[in-house]
Short mmCIF file of C-alpha atoms in Angstrom, two decimals:
data_model
loop_
_atom_site.label_atom_id
_atom_site.label_comp_id
_atom_site.label_asym_id
_atom_site.label_seq_id
_atom_site.Cartn_x
_atom_site.Cartn_y
_atom_site.Cartn_z
CA MET A 26 0.05 0.01 0.09
CA PRO A 27 1.20 3.50 -0.71
CA THR A 28 2.28 5.98 1.99
CA GLU A 29 1.97 8.94 -0.26
CA PHE A 30 -1.42 9.79 -1.84
CA ASP A 31 -2.56 11.88 -4.82
CA TYR A 32 -6.19 11.98 -3.60
CA ILE A 33 -7.55 11.75 -0.21
CA ILE A 34 -11.31 11.03 0.15
CA ILE A 35 -12.96 11.82 3.36
CA GLY A 36 -16.03 9.62 3.91
CA ALA A 37 -16.70 6.09 2.46
CA GLY A 38 -20.42 6.70 2.03
CA SER A 39 -22.48 6.79 -1.15
CA ALA A 40 -20.19 9.16 -2.92
CA GLY A 41 -16.78 8.27 -1.40
CA CYS A 42 -16.92 4.67 -2.33
CA VAL A 43 -17.63 5.74 -6.01
CA LEU A 44 -14.71 8.22 -6.00
CA ALA A 45 -12.44 5.47 -4.55
CA ASN A 46 -13.29 2.96 -7.25
CA ARG A 47 -13.18 5.32 -10.25
CA LEU A 48 -10.02 7.30 -9.30
CA SER A 49 -8.11 4.12 -8.36
CA GLU A 50 -8.83 2.59 -11.81
CA ASP A 51 -5.57 4.37 -12.94
CA PRO A 52 -3.02 2.07 -11.35
CA ASP A 53 -0.65 5.10 -11.10
CA THR A 54 -2.94 7.13 -9.13
CA ARG A 55 -2.71 6.68 -5.24
CA VAL A 56 -5.99 6.98 -3.30
CA LEU A 57 -6.63 7.11 0.42
CA LEU A 58 -10.16 6.64 1.58
CA ILE A 59 -10.91 7.57 5.22
CA GLU A 60 -14.14 6.50 6.99
CA ALA A 61 -15.23 7.33 10.51
CA GLY A 62 -17.35 4.17 10.97
CA PRO A 63 -16.50 0.38 10.90
CA ARG A 64 -16.47 -2.05 8.00
CA ASP A 65 -19.92 -3.09 6.83
CA LEU A 66 -19.65 -6.52 8.39
CA HIS A 67 -23.15 -6.71 10.41
CA PRO A 68 -25.36 -9.37 8.80
CA PHE A 69 -28.39 -7.09 9.24
CA ILE A 70 -26.73 -4.61 6.67
CA HIS A 71 -26.74 -7.23 3.89
CA MET A 72 -30.13 -8.83 4.49
CA PRO A 73 -32.49 -6.27 3.09
CA ALA A 74 -35.16 -6.72 5.74
CA GLY A 75 -32.48 -5.99 8.38
CA VAL A 76 -33.14 -2.31 7.67
CA ALA A 77 -35.79 -2.52 10.42
CA LYS A 78 -33.24 -3.76 13.05
CA LEU A 79 -30.52 -1.28 11.99
CA VAL A 80 -32.68 1.51 13.56
CA ASN A 81 -31.35 0.61 16.96
CA LYS A 82 -27.80 -0.38 15.88
CA LYS A 83 -25.85 2.62 17.18
CA GLY A 84 -22.39 1.45 15.89
CA VAL A 85 -23.25 2.12 12.30
CA ASN A 86 -25.16 5.41 12.70
CA TRP A 87 -24.23 8.88 13.43
CA ASP A 88 -27.47 9.05 15.54
CA TYR A 89 -28.07 12.64 14.98
CA ASP A 90 -30.81 14.81 16.55
CA THR A 91 -32.24 18.17 15.44
CA ALA A 92 -32.68 21.06 17.63
CA PRO A 93 -36.09 21.57 18.99
CA GLU A 94 -38.28 22.47 15.93
CA PRO A 95 -40.48 25.45 16.59
CA ASN A 96 -43.17 24.41 13.88
CA LEU A 97 -43.25 20.80 15.12
CA ASP A 98 -44.32 21.34 18.84
CA ASN A 99 -40.75 21.88 19.66
CA ARG A 100 -39.98 18.30 19.18
CA VAL A 101 -36.39 16.99 18.71
CA LEU A 102 -36.28 14.90 15.52
CA TRP A 103 -34.00 11.99 15.10
CA TRP A 104 -31.90 12.05 12.02
CA PRO A 105 -30.04 8.77 11.27
CA ARG A 106 -27.15 8.89 8.94
CA GLY A 107 -24.77 6.06 8.04
CA LYS A 108 -21.52 5.83 9.82
CA VAL A 109 -20.03 2.65 8.16
CA LEU A 110 -18.50 1.59 4.85
CA GLY A 111 -21.45 2.55 2.25
CA GLY A 112 -22.71 5.28 4.52
CA SER A 113 -26.38 5.71 4.38
CA SER A 114 -26.58 3.31 1.51
CA SER A 115 -25.75 0.58 4.01
CA ILE A 116 -28.82 1.49 6.25
CA ASN A 117 -31.37 2.83 3.98
CA ALA A 118 -34.44 1.18 2.36
CA MET A 119 -32.77 0.59 -0.95
CA CYS A 120 -35.43 2.40 -3.11
CA TYR A 121 -33.85 3.32 -6.43
CA ILE A 122 -35.20 6.66 -7.50
CA ARG A 123 -33.51 9.38 -9.54
CA GLY A 124 -36.09 12.26 -9.53
CA ALA A 125 -37.69 14.23 -12.29
CA THR A 126 -35.86 15.63 -15.27
CA GLY A 127 -36.94 19.17 -14.19
CA ASP A 128 -34.90 18.76 -11.01
CA TYR A 129 -31.64 18.75 -12.93
CA ASP A 130 -32.75 21.22 -15.59
CA GLY A 131 -33.71 23.53 -12.63
CA TRP A 132 -30.16 23.12 -11.17
CA ALA A 133 -28.59 24.08 -14.39
CA ALA A 134 -30.95 27.03 -14.88
CA ALA A 135 -30.00 28.21 -11.42
CA GLY A 136 -26.25 28.19 -12.21
CA ALA A 137 -25.28 24.79 -11.88
CA SER A 138 -24.02 24.45 -15.50
CA GLY A 139 -23.38 20.85 -16.74
CA TRP A 140 -25.95 19.38 -14.45
CA ASP A 141 -29.03 19.48 -16.55
CA TRP A 142 -30.85 16.21 -17.30
CA ASN A 143 -29.17 15.36 -20.51
CA SER A 144 -25.81 15.78 -18.96
CA VAL A 145 -26.47 13.63 -15.88
CA LEU A 146 -28.39 10.78 -17.61
CA PRO A 147 -25.18 9.17 -18.87
CA TYR A 148 -23.86 9.02 -15.44
CA PHE A 149 -27.03 7.40 -13.99
CA ARG A 150 -26.84 4.94 -16.79
CA ARG A 151 -22.99 4.33 -16.20
CA SER A 152 -23.57 3.48 -12.50
CA GLU A 153 -26.63 1.15 -13.09
CA ARG A 154 -26.77 -2.54 -13.64
CA ASN A 155 -30.60 -2.99 -14.00
CA SER A 156 -31.92 -6.49 -13.93
CA ARG A 157 -34.41 -5.53 -16.63
CA GLY A 158 -31.62 -4.69 -19.21
CA ASP A 159 -30.44 -1.74 -21.06
CA ASP A 160 -32.50 0.92 -22.86
CA ALA A 161 -32.30 4.68 -23.45
CA LEU A 162 -32.88 5.47 -19.71
CA HIS A 163 -31.30 2.45 -17.89
CA GLY A 164 -27.79 0.91 -17.91
CA SER A 165 -27.16 -2.71 -17.45
CA MET A 166 -23.26 -2.81 -17.18
CA GLY A 167 -22.69 -0.59 -14.14
CA PRO A 168 -21.56 -1.67 -10.77
CA LEU A 169 -24.83 -0.68 -8.89
CA TYR A 170 -27.33 -3.58 -9.16
CA VAL A 171 -30.95 -2.36 -9.46
CA SER A 172 -33.37 -5.18 -9.17
CA ASP A 173 -37.17 -5.99 -8.71
CA LEU A 174 -37.96 -7.28 -5.33
CA ARG A 175 -37.77 -11.05 -4.83
CA TYR A 176 -40.66 -10.95 -2.21
CA THR A 177 -43.51 -8.68 -1.51
CA ASN A 178 -46.12 -8.70 1.10
CA PRO A 179 -49.73 -9.19 -0.16
CA LEU A 180 -50.78 -5.82 1.39
CA SER A 181 -48.31 -4.08 -1.02
CA ALA A 182 -50.40 -5.25 -3.94
CA VAL A 183 -53.53 -4.09 -2.14
CA PHE A 184 -51.96 -0.62 -1.74
CA ILE A 185 -51.30 -0.44 -5.49
CA GLU A 186 -54.81 -1.50 -6.19
CA ALA A 187 -56.22 0.95 -3.88
CA ALA A 188 -54.25 3.75 -5.76
CA ARG A 189 -55.82 2.45 -9.03
CA GLN A 190 -59.23 2.71 -7.53
CA ALA A 191 -58.49 6.21 -6.31
CA GLY A 192 -57.96 7.17 -9.96
CA TYR A 193 -54.14 6.95 -10.15
CA ALA A 194 -52.14 5.38 -12.88
CA ALA A 195 -50.12 2.13 -12.51
CA ASN A 196 -46.35 2.74 -12.98
CA GLY A 197 -43.88 -0.14 -13.36
CA ASP A 198 -40.89 2.16 -13.48
CA PHE A 199 -40.49 5.37 -11.54
CA ASN A 200 -37.29 6.13 -13.43
CA GLY A 201 -38.95 5.62 -16.76
CA PRO A 202 -40.57 8.25 -19.11
CA SER A 203 -43.00 9.30 -16.37
CA GLN A 204 -42.58 9.21 -12.68
CA GLU A 205 -46.18 9.70 -11.70
CA GLY A 206 -48.33 6.69 -10.53
CA PHE A 207 -48.09 3.73 -8.17
CA GLY A 208 -46.34 0.46 -8.34
CA TYR A 209 -43.35 -1.53 -6.71
CA TYR A 210 -40.01 0.28 -6.11
CA GLN A 211 -36.99 -1.32 -7.82
CA VAL A 212 -34.21 -1.54 -5.26
CA THR A 213 -30.42 -1.49 -4.88
CA GLN A 214 -30.13 -5.20 -4.42
CA LYS A 215 -27.87 -7.91 -5.92
CA ASN A 216 -29.21 -11.47 -5.79
CA GLY A 217 -31.58 -10.57 -3.02
CA ALA A 218 -28.87 -8.81 -0.79
CA ARG A 219 -28.30 -5.12 -0.29
CA CYS A 220 -25.97 -3.57 -3.00
CA SER A 221 -24.76 -0.43 -1.15
CA SER A 222 -22.14 1.75 -2.69
CA ALA A 223 -19.50 -0.28 -0.64
CA VAL A 224 -20.65 -3.45 -2.08
CA ALA A 225 -21.13 -1.97 -5.59
CA TYR A 226 -17.87 0.13 -5.98
CA LEU A 227 -15.59 -0.47 -2.97
CA ASP A 228 -15.55 -4.44 -2.86
CA PRO A 229 -14.35 -4.77 -6.51
CA ALA A 230 -11.52 -2.13 -5.84
CA ARG A 231 -10.45 -3.33 -2.38
CA GLU A 232 -7.46 -5.29 -3.42
CA ARG A 233 -5.98 -2.74 -5.73
CA HIS A 234 -2.35 -1.88 -4.69
CA ASN A 235 -2.94 1.84 -5.10
CA LEU A 236 -6.07 2.06 -2.90
CA GLN A 237 -5.80 2.28 1.03
CA ILE A 238 -8.97 2.27 3.04
CA VAL A 239 -8.85 3.39 6.74
CA THR A 240 -11.90 2.75 8.97
CA LYS A 241 -12.86 4.01 12.51
CA ALA A 242 -10.85 7.19 11.76
CA LEU A 243 -12.25 10.66 12.46
CA VAL A 244 -10.96 13.51 10.39
CA SER A 245 -10.56 16.68 12.51
CA ARG A 246 -9.28 19.03 10.00
CA ILE A 247 -8.30 19.71 6.31
CA THR A 248 -4.97 21.30 6.21
CA ILE A 249 -4.82 24.46 4.14
CA GLU A 250 -1.58 26.37 3.29
CA ASN A 251 -1.53 29.41 1.08
CA GLY A 252 -5.04 28.90 -0.07
CA ARG A 253 -4.55 25.27 -1.11
CA ALA A 254 -5.72 22.14 0.64
CA THR A 255 -2.60 20.03 1.25
CA GLY A 256 -3.98 17.07 3.40
CA VAL A 257 -5.88 16.05 6.46
CA VAL A 258 -5.48 15.41 10.08
CA TYR A 259 -7.19 12.48 11.47
CA SER A 260 -7.24 10.07 14.53
CA SER A 261 -7.40 6.36 14.47
CA GLY A 262 -6.77 3.70 17.21
CA GLY A 263 -5.82 6.35 19.82
CA ARG A 264 -3.19 8.04 17.49
CA ALA A 265 -3.16 11.18 15.38
CA TYR A 266 -2.02 11.44 11.78
CA HIS A 267 -1.47 14.21 9.22
CA GLN A 268 -1.53 12.73 5.60
CA HIS A 269 -0.53 14.81 2.67
CA ALA A 270 -2.38 14.88 -0.64
CA GLN A 271 -0.43 15.58 -3.69
CA ARG A 272 -3.32 16.58 -5.87
CA GLU A 273 -6.67 17.07 -4.19
CA VAL A 274 -8.76 16.49 -1.00
CA LEU A 275 -12.22 15.30 -1.71
CA LEU A 276 -14.76 15.90 0.95
CA SER A 277 -17.70 13.26 0.88
CA GLY A 278 -18.99 13.49 4.41
CA GLY A 279 -22.45 14.25 3.58
CA ALA A 280 -24.97 17.08 4.17
CA ILE A 281 -24.02 17.27 7.88
CA ASN A 282 -20.40 16.20 8.15
CA SER A 283 -19.04 17.94 5.04
CA PRO A 284 -20.16 21.56 6.06
CA GLN A 285 -18.93 20.91 9.72
CA LEU A 286 -15.50 19.83 8.55
CA LEU A 287 -15.07 22.84 6.13
CA MET A 288 -15.92 25.08 9.26
CA LEU A 289 -13.55 23.29 11.58
CA SER A 290 -10.86 23.72 8.66
CA GLY A 291 -11.62 27.50 8.56
CA VAL A 292 -13.87 27.67 5.64
CA GLY A 293 -17.34 29.07 6.62
CA PRO A 294 -19.14 31.91 8.08
CA ALA A 295 -16.31 34.15 9.55
CA ASP A 296 -18.32 35.32 12.60
CA GLN A 297 -19.20 31.73 13.61
CA LEU A 298 -15.65 30.44 13.23
CA ARG A 299 -14.21 33.26 15.42
CA ARG A 300 -16.75 32.55 17.99
CA HIS A 301 -15.21 29.01 18.34
CA GLY A 302 -11.59 30.17 18.03
CA ILE A 303 -11.21 28.87 14.53
CA GLU A 304 -8.78 30.85 12.23
CA VAL A 305 -10.75 32.12 9.23
CA VAL A 306 -9.16 30.85 5.99
CA ALA A 307 -11.98 31.65 3.80
CA ASP A 308 -15.04 33.61 4.75
CA ALA A 309 -17.87 31.48 3.17
CA PRO A 310 -21.15 32.46 4.75
CA GLN A 311 -23.22 29.89 2.90
CA VAL A 312 -21.37 26.94 4.41
CA GLY A 313 -24.04 25.03 6.51
CA GLN A 314 -26.90 27.12 5.10
CA ASN A 315 -29.60 26.07 2.50
CA LEU A 316 -30.35 23.02 4.47
CA GLN A 317 -33.32 21.17 2.95
CA ASP A 318 -35.03 17.73 3.81
CA HIS A 319 -38.21 15.87 2.97
CA LEU A 320 -40.59 16.01 5.95
CA ASP A 321 -42.77 12.98 6.05
CA ILE A 322 -46.17 12.27 7.60
CA CYS A 323 -47.17 8.63 8.53
CA THR A 324 -50.71 7.44 8.46
CA LEU A 325 -51.13 4.16 10.32
CA GLN A 326 -54.12 1.78 10.32
CA HIS A 327 -54.89 -1.58 12.13
CA SER A 328 -55.14 -4.70 10.03
CA THR A 329 -57.88 -7.24 10.61
CA GLN A 330 -55.68 -9.96 9.19
CA ARG A 331 -52.40 -11.30 10.29
CA VAL A 332 -50.60 -10.78 7.08
CA THR A 333 -48.40 -7.95 8.12
CA TYR A 334 -44.65 -7.91 9.07
CA ASP A 335 -45.47 -6.88 12.64
CA ARG A 336 -45.40 -10.38 14.10
CA LEU A 337 -42.48 -11.99 12.17
CA SER A 338 -39.67 -13.37 14.21
CA ASP A 339 -36.40 -11.74 13.33
CA ILE A 340 -34.55 -14.97 14.07
CA VAL A 341 -36.80 -17.01 11.80
CA VAL A 342 -36.68 -14.39 9.03
CA ALA A 343 -32.85 -14.20 9.17
CA LEU A 344 -32.40 -18.03 9.18
CA ASN A 345 -34.79 -18.58 6.25
CA TYR A 346 -32.99 -15.89 4.49
CA TYR A 347 -29.44 -17.06 4.76
CA LEU A 348 -30.40 -20.77 4.41
CA ARG A 349 -32.69 -20.45 1.46
CA GLY A 350 -30.52 -18.34 -0.95
CA HIS A 351 -31.56 -14.84 -0.04
CA SER A 352 -35.35 -15.34 -0.46
CA GLY A 353 -38.52 -14.83 1.41
CA PRO A 354 -39.50 -11.89 3.70
CA GLY A 355 -35.79 -11.30 4.54
CA SER A 356 -35.22 -10.12 1.08
CA SER A 357 -37.91 -7.38 1.43
CA ASN A 358 -36.84 -3.73 1.84
CA ILE A 359 -40.01 -3.29 3.86
CA ALA A 360 -41.11 -0.05 1.80
CA GLU A 361 -41.98 -2.30 -1.14
CA ALA A 362 -44.68 -0.12 -2.77
CA GLY A 363 -45.21 3.48 -3.45
CA GLY A 364 -46.03 6.22 -5.72
CA PHE A 365 -45.77 9.77 -6.95
CA VAL A 366 -48.61 12.27 -7.26
CA ARG A 367 -48.96 15.62 -8.79
CA SER A 368 -51.30 17.28 -6.48
CA ASP A 369 -53.84 20.06 -7.10
CA LEU A 370 -51.46 22.52 -5.52
CA ALA A 371 -48.39 21.53 -7.73
CA PRO A 372 -46.78 24.89 -9.31
CA ASP A 373 -45.24 22.99 -12.15
CA ASP A 374 -45.45 19.59 -14.08
CA ARG A 375 -43.38 17.60 -11.51
CA ALA A 376 -44.94 15.17 -9.04
CA ASP A 377 -44.80 16.94 -5.59
CA VAL A 378 -45.99 13.96 -3.28
CA GLN A 379 -44.21 10.74 -2.74
CA PHE A 380 -45.65 7.74 -1.01
CA HIS A 381 -43.87 4.67 0.59
CA PHE A 382 -46.22 2.01 1.77
CA VAL A 383 -45.06 -0.27 4.65
CA PRO A 384 -47.00 -3.34 5.42
CA ALA A 385 -46.34 -2.87 9.19
CA MET A 386 -46.84 -0.33 11.82
CA LEU A 387 -44.16 2.13 11.66
CA ASP A 388 -44.13 4.83 14.48
CA ASP A 389 -41.07 6.94 15.34
CA HIS A 390 -38.92 5.24 12.63
CA GLY A 391 -39.84 1.87 14.03
CA ARG A 392 -38.25 2.62 17.34
CA HIS A 393 -41.88 2.52 19.05
CA ARG A 394 -43.30 -0.89 18.60
CA LEU A 395 -47.19 -0.99 18.64
CA ARG A 396 -49.16 -4.12 19.50
CA GLY A 397 -51.05 -6.09 16.90
CA ASP A 398 -50.97 -5.80 13.09
CA GLY A 399 -51.24 -2.72 10.90
CA TYR A 400 -49.91 -0.89 7.83
CA THR A 401 -48.44 2.49 7.19
CA ALA A 402 -48.52 5.10 4.38
CA HIS A 403 -45.56 7.48 4.34
CA ALA A 404 -46.36 10.66 2.38
CA CYS A 405 -43.72 13.52 1.96
CA PHE A 406 -43.88 16.95 0.09
CA LEU A 407 -41.12 16.69 -2.49
CA HIS A 408 -40.37 20.31 -3.01
CA PRO A 409 -40.19 22.25 0.40
CA ARG A 410 -39.69 25.91 0.38
CA SER A 411 -38.39 25.98 3.89
CA ARG A 412 -34.72 26.30 4.54
CA GLY A 413 -32.66 25.28 7.68
CA HIS A 414 -29.01 25.63 8.67
CA LEU A 415 -26.24 23.91 10.72
CA GLU A 416 -24.12 25.56 13.49
CA LEU A 417 -20.90 24.55 15.13
CA VAL A 418 -21.22 23.95 18.88
CA SER A 419 -17.39 23.85 19.41
CA ALA A 420 -14.13 23.51 17.43
CA SER A 421 -13.96 19.67 18.05
CA ALA A 422 -14.82 17.18 15.34
CA GLY A 423 -16.25 14.80 17.99
CA ASP A 424 -18.93 17.29 18.88
CA LYS A 425 -22.14 17.12 16.75
CA VAL A 426 -23.27 20.33 15.05
CA ARG A 427 -26.53 21.82 15.88
CA ILE A 428 -29.09 20.93 13.26
CA ASN A 429 -31.77 23.73 12.78
CA ALA A 430 -33.94 21.82 10.17
CA ASN A 431 -36.50 24.74 10.32
CA TYR A 432 -39.30 22.65 8.95
CA LEU A 433 -42.60 24.36 7.85
CA SER A 434 -41.04 27.79 8.25
CA ASP A 435 -41.73 29.31 4.80
CA ALA A 436 -43.44 32.73 4.96
CA GLU A 437 -46.50 31.52 2.76
CA GLY A 438 -47.19 28.43 4.87
CA PHE A 439 -47.11 26.42 1.70
CA ASP A 440 -45.11 23.58 3.15
CA MET A 441 -47.77 23.10 5.85
CA LYS A 442 -50.64 23.21 3.33
CA MET A 443 -48.76 20.47 1.39
CA MET A 444 -48.28 18.25 4.52
CA VAL A 445 -52.04 18.52 5.21
CA GLU A 446 -52.56 17.47 1.61
CA CYS A 447 -50.17 14.52 2.19
CA ALA A 448 -52.26 13.28 5.13
CA LYS A 449 -55.51 13.72 3.34
CA LEU A 450 -54.25 11.73 0.19
CA SER A 451 -53.16 9.00 2.54
CA ARG A 452 -56.37 8.61 4.10
CA THR A 453 -58.10 8.55 0.67
CA LEU A 454 -55.85 5.64 -0.35
CA PHE A 455 -56.74 3.68 2.78
CA LYS A 456 -60.51 4.31 2.32
CA GLN A 457 -60.51 2.53 -0.93
CA LYS A 458 -62.36 -0.91 -1.54
CA ALA A 459 -59.27 -2.80 -1.84
CA PHE A 460 -58.52 -2.29 1.85
CA ASP A 461 -62.01 -3.53 2.90
CA ALA A 462 -60.88 -7.00 3.79
CA TYR A 463 -57.98 -5.72 5.91
CA ARG A 464 -59.15 -2.28 7.41
CA GLY A 465 -59.24 -2.21 11.19
CA LYS A 466 -59.33 1.00 13.37
CA PRO A 467 -57.22 4.01 12.52
CA ILE A 468 -54.17 4.43 14.67
CA PHE A 469 -52.68 7.77 13.59
CA PRO A 470 -54.65 9.90 13.21
CA ALA A 471 -57.02 8.16 15.56
CA ARG A 472 -60.11 9.69 13.79
CA GLU A 473 -60.91 9.74 10.20
CA ASP A 474 -63.04 12.95 10.36
CA LEU A 475 -60.20 15.48 11.24
CA SER A 476 -60.73 19.11 10.05
CA ASP A 477 -57.85 20.85 8.23
CA ALA A 478 -57.03 22.50 11.41
CA GLU A 479 -56.88 19.26 13.23
CA LEU A 480 -54.65 17.80 10.51
CA VAL A 481 -52.26 20.71 11.05
CA GLU A 482 -51.92 19.62 14.67
CA PHE A 483 -51.46 15.98 13.66
CA VAL A 484 -48.69 17.08 11.36
CA ARG A 485 -46.99 19.16 14.14
CA ALA A 486 -47.27 16.21 16.50
CA LYS A 487 -46.18 13.31 14.30
CA ALA A 488 -44.25 14.48 11.18
CA GLU A 489 -40.53 13.09 10.93
CA THR A 490 -37.76 13.21 8.49
CA VAL A 491 -37.66 10.65 5.60
CA TYR A 492 -33.80 10.86 5.63
CA HIS A 493 -33.07 13.15 2.62
CA PRO A 494 -30.90 16.04 3.90
CA VAL A 495 -29.20 18.16 1.08
CA GLY A 496 -27.88 21.55 0.16
CA THR A 497 -25.44 22.79 2.86
CA CYS A 498 -22.56 23.12 0.47
CA ARG A 499 -24.72 24.48 -2.40
CA MET A 500 -23.31 24.32 -6.02
CA GLY A 501 -23.64 27.32 -8.16
CA ASP A 502 -22.07 29.90 -10.40
CA ASP A 503 -22.71 32.80 -8.02
CA ALA A 504 -20.04 34.19 -5.79
CA ALA A 505 -22.05 33.02 -2.62
CA SER A 506 -22.24 29.32 -3.63
CA VAL A 507 -19.96 27.21 -1.63
CA VAL A 508 -18.68 25.08 -4.63
CA ASP A 509 -18.62 25.82 -8.18
CA SER A 510 -20.12 23.60 -11.00
CA GLN A 511 -16.92 21.43 -10.93
CA LEU A 512 -17.53 21.00 -7.13
CA ARG A 513 -14.42 23.01 -6.26
CA VAL A 514 -14.69 24.98 -2.99
CA ARG A 515 -14.56 28.66 -3.66
CA GLY A 516 -11.55 30.49 -2.52
CA ILE A 517 -9.65 27.11 -1.82
CA ASP A 518 -7.50 25.17 -4.42
CA GLY A 519 -7.32 21.48 -4.29
CA LEU A 520 -10.49 21.01 -2.37
CA ARG A 521 -13.85 19.67 -3.66
CA VAL A 522 -17.11 18.65 -2.03
CA ILE A 523 -18.81 15.66 -3.53
CA ASP A 524 -21.95 14.40 -2.01
CA ALA A 525 -25.60 15.39 -1.43
CA SER A 526 -24.58 18.64 0.30
CA VAL A 527 -23.88 20.28 -3.20
CA MET A 528 -27.49 19.86 -4.39
CA PRO A 529 -28.98 23.25 -4.90
CA THR A 530 -32.33 21.91 -4.24
CA LEU A 531 -33.96 18.59 -3.39
CA VAL A 532 -34.74 16.19 -6.10
CA SER A 533 -38.29 14.68 -6.48
CA GLY A 534 -37.68 11.49 -4.60
CA ASN A 535 -34.91 9.54 -2.69
CA THR A 536 -31.44 10.92 -2.69
CA ASN A 537 -29.09 7.97 -2.89
CA ALA A 538 -29.18 7.32 -6.60
CA PRO A 539 -28.52 11.00 -7.44
CA THR A 540 -25.62 11.21 -4.84
CA ILE A 541 -23.93 8.25 -6.61
CA MET A 542 -24.54 10.12 -9.81
CA ILE A 543 -22.94 13.18 -8.58
CA ALA A 544 -19.82 11.10 -7.66
CA GLU A 545 -19.60 9.38 -10.90
CA ARG A 546 -19.62 12.76 -12.89
CA ALA A 547 -17.25 14.24 -10.29
CA SER A 548 -14.74 11.39 -11.07
CA ASP A 549 -14.79 12.56 -14.68
CA LEU A 550 -14.47 16.23 -13.68
CA ILE A 551 -11.44 15.43 -11.53
CA ARG A 552 -9.85 13.46 -14.33
CA GLY A 553 -10.49 16.19 -16.94
CA ARG A 554 -12.85 14.05 -18.94
CA VAL A 555 -15.67 16.53 -19.07
#
């Protein structure tokens, strides 16, 4: 293994694993990948249904909490983020969603030149190995396996039929010509097992002589000399290290860790840095700003039939899964079916509501177990107008930042109107004839006749994140943006941010596939291929 490196990648998550693979393809390029968490060895990471058990697995999770949210009854919301090889792609529900073409064309129009749909599509296709084969929108030769589910609960089919009865179209491919409609999600799975970015990109590259992977290593600072990033300081095994980068430092810590590390390294809002005794290297007021996330409201209903996942034995599911060739309920991603709806309030032609259906009772991310059997509809507003921000609490990398998500804070109150709409649409779906044979008493909300004002209170009391924070190192062509369209940090040479934090705005759906796409394109930008 080399002791000198051309590139140092901070964070082995969805983006970092891609970069490690692509940059080390050149045997003459030396790459160091540093991850704060452990290797992805836990069996529940690789068994898809293990996602339900990973909720309480602290060792692979940064386990963040927001500050009290003023518009959500001052509740502190839990934000799980992956702290393990593969990052959040090792603990997520594996739904493969790219978003709408208008998302990327909107980025380009706002100043992120080169990130329009036609420019990013080749990188989605390059990353993808779709089990259905190759076409104009899909790839079949990439490292990331995208597959149809091997097993689905009968209630997932009921949900899709209920959507049809409610007047919505069926959709067998949310990444096809149209996103709208209801159907089963395709998932990032290979032969019935999770295909995280670590499985897809890192495992094939692990034995390359020019790639070194360091786990359980916390980076405390990027060293910057005369306006150029020169290396990193990190601790591992009780020892501190200073590693030099000959070419570039690539920051892929995610929407929380990347802006935190920039600030700890002297790049951020000057007043905030000085408050914590950090020398200001570059006054960058937008670092940690522009925080966006999909807020989600769950509607829960009891089931009169014992067909849900609520009573399944974890041990039995795991044994059957591993003994029977990655099949059965253990191969389910739990959130099997869903859909995209363009509501009556939508301002453009994109879907603005997304559903994830879970054939189980899911309260507080599954951390609160309810008795009996039931099912859950997740519904989120895809294009929130509210913006939050992050703040340092100290100059130590070991202290978590303060997360001010600032949900439902837009001046017009449109985000709340949309969350009420999400709750209404969920109740409409559950009232359809398809659910007649299963419908028990409502759980959340406990009544089916709530007024709009009561639905507002329901949202304030029960809404949670659906795990899609982005935007805190915004990309653009304006002087205030944190990175330019080549993802280079403004004012600092040899330093790029490559992860979901660079997204100017949220995409219309889950953020994992777009993050992998960003890293794929970034690898070409770094190598001068675009």
